[in-house]
XYZ file of C-alpha atoms in Angstrom:
48
model
C -7.752 54.623 36.804
C -9.044 53.227 33.888
C -7.439 52.530 30.558
C -8.569 55.605 28.621
C -6.836 57.920 31.668
C -3.737 56.096 31.162
C -3.264 56.510 27.607
C -4.426 60.307 27.392
C -1.794 60.276 29.983
C 1.041 58.827 27.887
C -0.346 60.586 24.752
C 0.446 63.937 26.973
C 3.692 62.482 28.024
C 4.929 61.835 24.617
C 3.787 65.130 23.150
C 5.799 66.939 25.761
C 8.878 65.022 25.270
C 8.585 65.416 21.300
C 7.920 69.517 22.241
C 11.069 69.321 24.399
C 13.425 68.370 21.301
C 11.707 71.079 19.089
C 13.846 74.556 18.346
C 13.477 77.186 21.787
C 11.200 79.555 19.510
C 9.114 76.541 18.706
C 9.489 74.687 21.966
C 7.853 77.386 24.607
C 4.201 77.795 22.930
C 4.004 74.109 22.200
C 5.254 73.311 25.768
C 2.653 76.193 27.486
C -0.228 74.865 25.059
C 0.784 70.756 26.451
C 0.471 71.881 30.061
C -2.550 73.992 29.781
C -4.154 70.446 27.929
C -2.388 68.566 31.195
C -3.814 71.200 33.575
C -7.618 70.440 32.181
C -6.981 66.640 32.453
C -5.661 66.799 36.015
C -8.604 69.343 37.225
C -10.763 66.868 35.152
C -9.631 63.925 37.402
C -9.866 65.678 40.843
C -13.724 66.625 40.356
C -13.978 62.783 40.209
């Protein structure tokens, strides 16, 4: 895996961890958004 993909994974993990610290009503939509972003990224990896 190249550095840009690893960097993207790390950035997503940091965003997810930050979202976990939010208040519940703010956290749920943010986590859904980030999980969708992660899913798109994983699908892109699978296609390679």
